[in-house]
Short mmCIF file of C-alpha atoms and ligand atoms in Angstrom, two decimals:
data_model
loop_
_atom_site.label_atom_id
_atom_site.label_comp_id
_atom_site.label_asym_id
_atom_site.label_seq_id
_atom_site.Cartn_x
_atom_site.Cartn_y
_atom_site.Cartn_z
CA UNK A 181 18.98 4.12 31.13
CA UNK A 182 18.56 5.66 27.70
CA UNK A 183 14.80 6.01 27.99
CA UNK A 184 12.93 7.93 30.59
CA UNK A 185 9.30 7.08 31.17
CA UNK A 186 7.10 9.20 33.43
CA UNK A 187 5.00 7.39 36.02
CA UNK A 188 1.63 8.18 37.54
CA UNK A 189 0.60 5.82 40.30
CA UNK A 190 -3.07 4.97 40.66
CA UNK A 191 -4.83 6.34 43.74
CA UNK A 192 -7.34 3.49 43.55
CA UNK A 193 -5.31 0.26 43.63
CA UNK A 194 -7.47 -2.78 42.92
CA UNK A 195 -7.73 -5.84 45.12
CA UNK A 196 -5.54 -8.60 43.75
CA UNK A 197 -7.37 -11.81 42.82
CA UNK A 198 -7.85 -13.94 45.92
CA UNK A 199 -8.29 -17.31 44.30
CA UNK A 200 -4.87 -17.96 42.74
CA UNK A 201 -5.95 -21.40 41.62
CA UNK A 202 -8.57 -19.93 39.35
CA UNK A 203 -6.97 -16.97 37.59
CA UNK A 204 -8.00 -17.98 34.08
CA UNK A 205 -6.62 -16.12 31.07
CA UNK A 206 -6.89 -12.32 30.83
CA UNK A 207 -9.71 -12.06 33.35
CA UNK A 208 -7.85 -9.71 35.67
CA UNK A 209 -5.81 -6.66 34.78
CA UNK A 210 -3.11 -4.95 36.81
CA UNK A 211 -3.21 -1.39 38.20
CA UNK A 212 -1.17 0.27 35.47
CA UNK A 213 -0.45 0.30 31.77
CA UNK A 214 2.20 1.66 29.46
CA UNK A 215 1.29 4.20 26.78
CA UNK A 216 3.49 5.92 24.19
CA UNK A 217 2.73 8.15 21.20
CA UNK A 218 4.13 8.43 17.73
CA UNK A 219 3.95 11.18 15.17
CA UNK A 220 6.09 12.08 12.20
CA UNK A 221 7.81 15.03 13.84
CA UNK A 222 8.73 13.49 17.18
CA UNK A 223 8.85 9.77 16.41
CA UNK A 224 8.09 7.65 19.49
CA UNK A 225 7.71 9.98 22.45
CA UNK A 226 6.06 10.54 25.81
CA UNK A 227 6.39 6.93 27.01
CA UNK A 228 4.51 6.80 30.30
CA UNK A 229 3.15 4.49 32.97
CA UNK A 230 -0.39 5.49 33.90
CA UNK A 231 -3.29 3.96 35.84
CA UNK A 232 -5.04 1.15 33.93
CA UNK A 233 -8.26 2.45 32.47
CA UNK A 234 -10.34 3.29 29.41
CA UNK A 235 -8.75 5.11 26.50
CA UNK A 236 -10.59 7.80 24.56
CA UNK A 237 -10.47 7.96 20.78
CA UNK A 238 -11.88 10.21 18.15
CA UNK A 239 -14.66 8.23 16.41
CA UNK A 240 -12.85 8.76 13.09
CA UNK A 241 -9.58 7.18 14.34
CA UNK A 242 -8.34 4.97 11.55
CA UNK A 243 -7.88 1.88 13.73
CA UNK A 244 -11.64 1.81 14.22
CA UNK A 245 -12.30 1.66 10.48
CA UNK A 246 -9.37 -0.03 8.81
CA UNK A 247 -7.89 -2.27 11.50
CA UNK A 248 -4.54 -0.47 11.53
CA UNK A 249 -3.42 -2.55 14.48
CA UNK A 250 -0.73 -5.05 15.46
CA UNK A 251 0.02 -6.87 18.67
CA UNK A 252 2.42 -9.09 20.57
CA UNK A 253 2.00 -11.60 23.40
CA UNK A 254 4.58 -12.38 26.06
CA UNK A 255 4.82 -13.77 29.57
CA UNK A 256 6.77 -12.81 32.67
CA UNK A 257 7.43 -15.43 35.34
CA UNK A 258 8.38 -14.93 38.96
CA UNK A 259 10.78 -17.64 40.10
CA UNK A 260 10.81 -19.29 43.52
CA UNK A 261 13.63 -16.91 44.49
CA UNK A 262 11.53 -13.94 43.40
CA UNK A 263 13.45 -13.17 40.20
CA UNK A 264 11.39 -11.90 37.26
CA UNK A 265 12.07 -13.56 33.92
CA UNK A 266 11.10 -12.63 30.38
CA UNK A 267 11.47 -15.12 27.54
CA UNK A 268 13.36 -13.99 24.41
CA UNK A 269 11.82 -10.47 24.44
CA UNK A 270 14.13 -9.32 21.63
CA UNK A 271 12.26 -11.74 19.35
CA UNK A 272 8.96 -10.00 20.10
CA UNK A 273 10.61 -6.64 19.49
CA UNK A 274 11.86 -7.78 16.08
CA UNK A 275 8.54 -9.29 15.11
CA UNK A 276 6.69 -6.12 16.09
CA UNK A 277 8.72 -4.17 13.56
CA UNK A 278 8.12 -6.83 10.88
CA UNK A 279 4.35 -6.65 11.49
CA UNK A 280 4.56 -2.85 11.52
CA UNK A 281 6.25 -2.65 8.16
CA UNK A 282 3.49 -4.76 6.54
CA UNK A 283 0.83 -2.22 7.64
CA UNK A 284 3.07 0.81 7.03
CA UNK A 285 3.24 1.45 10.77
CA UNK A 286 6.40 2.75 12.44
CA UNK A 287 9.13 0.40 13.58
CA UNK A 288 10.45 0.62 17.12
CA UNK A 289 13.99 0.21 18.42
CA UNK A 290 14.42 -3.18 20.00
CA UNK A 291 15.87 -1.50 23.05
CA UNK A 292 12.93 0.89 23.44
CA UNK A 293 10.49 -2.01 23.21
CA UNK A 294 12.37 -4.04 25.81
CA UNK A 295 12.78 -1.07 28.16
CA UNK A 296 9.04 -0.38 27.97
CA UNK A 297 8.21 -4.02 28.68
CA UNK A 298 10.62 -4.12 31.60
CA UNK A 299 9.40 -0.82 33.05
CA UNK A 300 5.71 -1.72 33.17
CA UNK A 301 6.37 -5.29 34.33
CA UNK A 302 8.58 -4.03 37.12
CA UNK A 303 6.10 -1.33 38.10
CA UNK A 304 3.31 -3.90 38.59
CA UNK A 305 5.55 -6.78 39.70
CA UNK A 306 3.46 -7.42 42.79
CA UNK A 307 0.81 -8.71 40.40
CA UNK A 308 2.97 -11.51 39.00
CA UNK A 309 1.47 -14.72 40.38
CA UNK A 310 3.81 -17.42 41.61
CA UNK A 311 3.28 -21.16 41.40
CA UNK A 312 2.84 -23.92 38.86
CA UNK A 313 1.99 -22.59 35.41
CA UNK A 314 1.14 -19.09 36.62
CA UNK A 315 2.53 -16.03 34.92
CA UNK A 316 1.89 -12.44 34.03
CA UNK A 317 0.65 -12.21 30.46
CA UNK A 318 1.79 -9.07 28.62
CA UNK A 319 -0.14 -7.67 25.70
CA UNK A 320 1.82 -4.99 23.84
CA UNK A 321 0.00 -3.54 20.84
CA UNK A 322 0.06 -0.65 18.40
CA UNK A 323 -2.89 1.16 16.87
CA UNK A 324 -3.40 4.20 14.70
CA UNK A 325 -5.31 7.05 16.32
CA UNK A 326 -4.84 9.18 13.24
CA UNK A 327 -8.15 10.91 12.53
CA UNK A 328 -9.07 10.29 8.91
CA UNK A 329 -11.54 8.45 6.75
CA UNK A 330 -9.97 7.20 3.56
CA UNK A 331 -7.21 4.83 2.59
CA UNK A 332 -3.65 5.95 3.05
CA UNK A 333 -0.90 4.96 5.46
CA UNK A 334 -1.52 6.41 8.90
CA UNK A 335 0.77 8.97 10.53
CA UNK A 336 -0.18 8.91 14.21
CA UNK A 337 0.03 5.91 16.48
CA UNK A 338 -0.15 4.70 20.04
CA UNK A 339 1.78 1.85 21.61
CA UNK A 340 0.20 0.33 24.68
CA UNK A 341 1.06 -2.53 27.03
CA UNK A 342 -1.36 -4.00 29.52
CA UNK A 343 -0.76 -6.88 31.89
CA UNK A 344 -2.83 -9.74 33.19
CA UNK A 345 -2.02 -12.30 35.89
CA UNK A 346 -2.90 -15.68 34.40
CA UNK A 347 -3.32 -19.21 35.65
CA UNK A 348 -2.01 -22.41 34.18
CA UNK A 349 -3.69 -23.73 31.07
CA UNK A 350 -3.06 -27.18 32.41
CA UNK A 351 -4.06 -27.49 36.03
CA UNK A 352 -4.97 -31.12 35.43
CA UNK A 353 -1.95 -31.92 33.22
CA UNK A 354 -1.63 -31.44 29.47
CA UNK A 355 -4.98 -32.19 27.85
CA UNK A 356 -5.00 -33.17 24.17
CA UNK A 357 -7.61 -31.18 22.24
CA UNK A 358 -9.88 -31.83 19.29
CA UNK A 359 -9.28 -29.62 16.29
CA UNK A 360 -11.45 -28.69 13.30
CA UNK A 361 -9.72 -28.72 9.91
CA UNK A 362 -11.17 -25.77 7.97
CA UNK A 363 -11.76 -26.78 4.34
CA UNK A 364 -13.88 -23.86 3.19
CA UNK A 365 -12.46 -20.56 4.47
CA UNK A 366 -8.84 -19.44 4.62
CA UNK A 367 -6.96 -17.35 7.16
CA UNK A 368 -4.60 -15.79 4.66
CA UNK A 369 -2.85 -16.50 1.37
CA UNK A 370 0.54 -15.84 -0.22
CA UNK A 371 1.08 -12.10 -0.49
CA UNK A 372 -1.32 -11.48 2.40
CA UNK A 373 -0.66 -10.58 6.01
CA UNK A 374 -0.30 -14.08 7.51
CA UNK A 375 3.27 -13.54 8.69
CA UNK A 376 2.31 -10.34 10.53
CA UNK A 377 0.76 -10.44 14.00
CA UNK A 378 -2.16 -8.15 13.23
CA UNK A 379 -5.69 -8.08 14.56
CA UNK A 380 -7.21 -8.10 11.08
CA UNK A 381 -6.00 -11.67 10.57
CA UNK A 382 -8.13 -12.76 13.48
CA UNK A 383 -11.30 -11.02 12.36
CA UNK A 384 -11.05 -13.15 9.22
CA UNK A 385 -11.01 -16.38 11.24
CA UNK A 386 -14.04 -15.92 13.47
CA UNK A 387 -16.42 -17.67 11.12
CA UNK A 388 -14.13 -20.69 11.09
CA UNK A 389 -13.95 -20.53 14.86
CA UNK A 390 -17.74 -20.67 14.97
CA UNK A 391 -17.75 -23.65 12.61
CA UNK A 392 -15.18 -25.39 14.81
CA UNK A 393 -17.33 -24.88 17.88
CA UNK A 394 -20.32 -26.34 16.05
CA UNK A 395 -18.18 -29.45 15.54
CA UNK A 396 -17.30 -29.65 19.24
CA UNK A 397 -13.79 -28.26 18.67
CA UNK A 398 -12.27 -25.17 20.20
CA UNK A 399 -9.48 -24.60 17.67
CA UNK A 400 -9.13 -24.50 13.91
CA UNK A 401 -6.42 -25.95 11.70
CA UNK A 402 -6.05 -23.73 8.63
CA UNK A 403 -4.99 -25.00 5.24
CA UNK A 404 -3.07 -22.96 2.70
CA UNK A 405 -5.00 -20.28 0.84
CA UNK A 406 -3.92 -21.34 -2.62
CA UNK A 407 -4.73 -25.03 -2.90
CA UNK A 408 -6.47 -25.80 0.42
CA UNK A 409 -4.12 -28.71 0.70
CA UNK A 410 -1.19 -27.91 2.96
CA UNK A 411 -1.28 -27.23 6.68
CA UNK A 412 -0.64 -23.60 7.62
CA UNK A 413 -1.22 -23.28 11.35
CA UNK A 414 -3.67 -23.73 14.20
CA UNK A 415 -5.56 -20.58 15.26
CA UNK A 416 -3.10 -18.95 17.63
CA UNK A 417 -0.37 -21.55 17.45
CA UNK A 418 2.07 -23.17 15.05
CA UNK A 419 1.59 -26.82 14.10
CA UNK A 420 4.04 -29.67 14.69
CA UNK A 421 3.81 -33.35 13.78
CA UNK A 422 5.90 -36.31 14.77
CA UNK A 423 5.84 -38.74 11.85
CA UNK A 424 7.89 -41.91 12.03
CA UNK A 425 10.30 -40.36 14.52
CA UNK A 426 10.78 -37.17 12.53
CA UNK A 427 9.60 -33.76 13.73
CA UNK A 428 7.82 -31.92 10.92
CA UNK A 429 6.46 -28.38 10.89
CA UNK A 430 5.13 -26.32 7.96
CA UNK A 431 7.77 -24.10 6.38
CA UNK A 432 7.22 -20.36 6.65
CA UNK A 433 8.54 -19.53 3.17
CA UNK A 434 5.18 -18.52 1.69
CA UNK A 435 4.70 -15.71 4.21
CA UNK A 436 1.35 -17.12 5.30
CA UNK A 437 2.45 -18.42 8.69
CA UNK A 438 3.21 -16.42 11.80
CA UNK A 439 6.75 -17.23 12.93
CA UNK A 440 6.16 -18.15 16.53
CA UNK A 441 8.87 -17.65 19.08
CA UNK A 442 7.75 -20.88 20.71
CA UNK A 443 8.01 -22.55 17.27
CA UNK A 444 11.60 -21.40 16.89
CA UNK A 445 12.43 -22.56 20.43
CA UNK A 446 10.87 -26.00 19.86
CA UNK A 447 12.85 -26.45 16.63
CA UNK A 448 16.08 -25.56 18.43
CA UNK A 449 15.37 -27.86 21.37
CA UNK A 450 14.45 -30.84 19.20
CA UNK A 451 17.59 -30.39 17.11
CA UNK A 452 19.66 -30.18 20.28
CA UNK A 453 18.11 -33.45 21.44
CA UNK A 454 19.13 -35.14 18.21
CA UNK A 455 15.76 -35.25 16.46
CA UNK A 456 15.55 -34.80 12.74
CA UNK A 457 13.51 -31.60 12.33
CA UNK A 458 12.12 -30.70 8.92
CA UNK A 459 10.42 -27.49 7.86
CA UNK A 460 8.47 -28.28 4.72
CA UNK A 461 5.05 -28.33 3.14
CA UNK A 462 2.88 -30.99 4.71
CA UNK A 463 -0.51 -31.82 3.23
CA UNK A 464 -3.58 -32.85 5.15
CA UNK A 465 -3.70 -35.96 2.91
CA UNK A 466 -0.22 -36.92 4.09
CA UNK A 467 -1.32 -36.56 7.69
CA UNK A 468 -4.37 -38.71 7.04
CA UNK A 469 -2.26 -41.38 5.32
CA UNK A 470 0.33 -41.28 8.12
CA UNK A 471 -2.40 -41.78 10.69
CA UNK A 472 -3.83 -44.74 8.76
CA UNK A 473 -0.44 -46.41 8.49
CA UNK A 474 0.30 -45.78 12.17
CA UNK A 475 3.20 -43.42 11.46
CA UNK A 476 1.59 -40.29 12.88
CA UNK A 477 2.84 -40.43 16.45
CA UNK A 478 2.14 -36.96 17.82
CA UNK A 479 0.74 -33.61 16.91
CA UNK A 480 0.89 -30.38 18.91
CA UNK A 481 0.53 -26.64 18.61
CA UNK A 482 3.03 -24.16 20.01
CA UNK A 483 2.43 -20.64 21.29
CA UNK A 484 3.15 -18.32 24.18
CA UNK A 485 -0.22 -18.75 25.86
CA UNK A 486 -0.17 -22.55 26.12
CA UNK A 487 3.53 -23.31 25.43
CA UNK A 488 2.53 -26.72 23.99
CA UNK A 489 -1.02 -27.73 23.09
CA UNK A 490 -1.19 -31.45 22.28
CA UNK A 491 -3.76 -32.48 19.68
CA UNK A 492 -5.68 -35.70 20.23
CA UNK A 493 -8.02 -35.62 17.26
CA UNK A 494 -8.62 -33.85 13.95
CA UNK A 495 -12.07 -33.46 12.44
CA UNK A 496 -11.53 -33.25 8.67
CA UNK A 497 -14.61 -33.38 6.45
CA UNK A 498 -16.30 -36.65 7.46
CA UNK A 499 -13.15 -38.14 8.95
CA UNK A 500 -11.94 -38.31 12.53
CA UNK A 501 -8.18 -38.60 12.73
CA UNK A 502 -7.31 -39.82 16.21
CA UNK A 503 -3.73 -39.20 17.28
CA UNK A 504 -1.81 -41.25 19.83
CA UNK A 505 -5.04 -42.62 21.26
CA UNK A 506 -5.89 -39.07 22.42
CA UNK A 507 -3.01 -39.26 24.89
CA UNK A 508 -0.26 -36.74 25.36
CA UNK A 509 2.82 -37.81 23.41
CA UNK A 510 6.24 -38.40 24.88
CA UNK A 511 7.97 -35.64 22.92
CA UNK A 512 5.13 -33.16 23.54
CA UNK A 513 5.47 -33.70 27.27
CA UNK A 514 9.25 -33.48 27.17
CA UNK A 515 9.18 -30.19 25.25
CA UNK A 516 6.57 -28.76 27.59
CA UNK A 517 8.59 -29.67 30.66
CA UNK A 518 11.79 -28.23 29.24
CA UNK A 519 10.36 -25.00 27.83
CA UNK A 520 8.12 -24.28 30.77
CA UNK A 521 11.02 -25.16 33.05
CA UNK A 522 13.32 -22.66 31.33
CA UNK A 523 10.68 -19.93 31.18
CA UNK A 524 9.74 -20.24 34.83
CA UNK A 525 13.34 -20.52 36.02
CA UNK A 526 12.98 -24.06 37.34
CA UNK A 527 15.45 -25.47 34.84
CA UNK A 528 18.85 -23.97 34.12
CA UNK A 529 18.67 -21.93 30.92
CA UNK A 530 21.48 -23.26 28.76
CA UNK A 531 20.03 -21.63 25.66
CA UNK A 532 20.41 -18.05 26.91
CA UNK A 533 16.70 -17.41 26.33
CA UNK A 534 15.59 -15.80 29.56
CA UNK A 535 16.17 -12.18 30.48
CA UNK A 536 16.01 -11.14 34.10
CA UNK A 537 14.37 -7.83 34.85
C1 LIG B 181 1.07 -15.36 18.23
C2 LIG B 181 0.77 -16.40 17.23
C3 LIG B 181 1.43 -17.64 17.22
C4 LIG B 181 2.40 -18.08 18.30
O1 LIG B 181 3.52 -17.27 18.39
P1 LIG B 181 4.43 -17.30 19.72
O2 LIG B 181 5.46 -16.28 19.45
O3 LIG B 181 4.98 -18.65 19.84
O4 LIG B 181 3.53 -16.94 20.85
C5 LIG B 181 1.14 -18.52 16.20
N1 LIG B 181 0.26 -18.22 15.23
C6 LIG B 181 -0.40 -17.04 15.21
C7 LIG B 181 -1.37 -16.78 14.12
C8 LIG B 181 -0.17 -16.10 16.20
O5 LIG B 181 -0.83 -14.93 16.19
#
């Protein structure tokens, strides 16, 4: 191995969660975490596995003032045979460097990223839950712990990965959700940071999230920041529509949409299955019209956490757009089965997407 990480084992291992049927999402954390430092002289250095625990920061650290932060989200599955699988980790590595460049943070070699992910996952592999829908959620992120007050690119950084055993989002089967279409605030706009996976993007959406909850919805559909007309994405997931047999998803050309790895995988699968898949601008008016004429067959979000999140209803101004009678669509279910099957090792991976640790 090219990279050597030091390891310090905890002397206070935690009890693993007893109730595997009720793990939830990021409610439990494993015994260890990965930490690595960056400065101009040494580049990335001192990668290490240490006991999970609080970090200390100087109060003037720039992340605490200017949100110099980016993150990733991945899952590791343990198969029935006990193999540990990652899903397209090189895509996360690439995206991390794209996000980094937008905030003038340092890039990271793909190989270093993957070795770090593998090392910490392997170290805490006893924490990977087995069984339907269960996985180990990985949260790699980068922050600046450079001590300065003022605006200039930072020079010191930390890269951290923590792990959380998570339950299935769908213990009772895929449940279509109700989504609030935000027509007042925007998440991002052309020239902004929408295509980067950075914490600051999320801070800007919390007010919309609150508005959604006031409307009985738990997710927000964002419209474009220029004309408030075209669909961008749904909170933490990319949006897909099935209109008259065609699979449509917003194009990412404006740089306002996060290029999901699940999104890319869904596009590839649908094309392989012979669907016409189109990446283009799609307006909320078009969706409304398609629903009125009965052509809007399905809508779903895609993302690592849920894989596929079917949408049963949109709340847009004073209109309720009901989709597929609030039932899970045929294609949504098929994609979920296939993707989840590949990720968890239950279906043969013909796409070459999984990486065994
Ligand atoms: C992470 C994220 C997604 C989903 O990306 P995946 O790689 O599929 O998990 C979609 N939109 C936003 C805004 C995100 O942060």
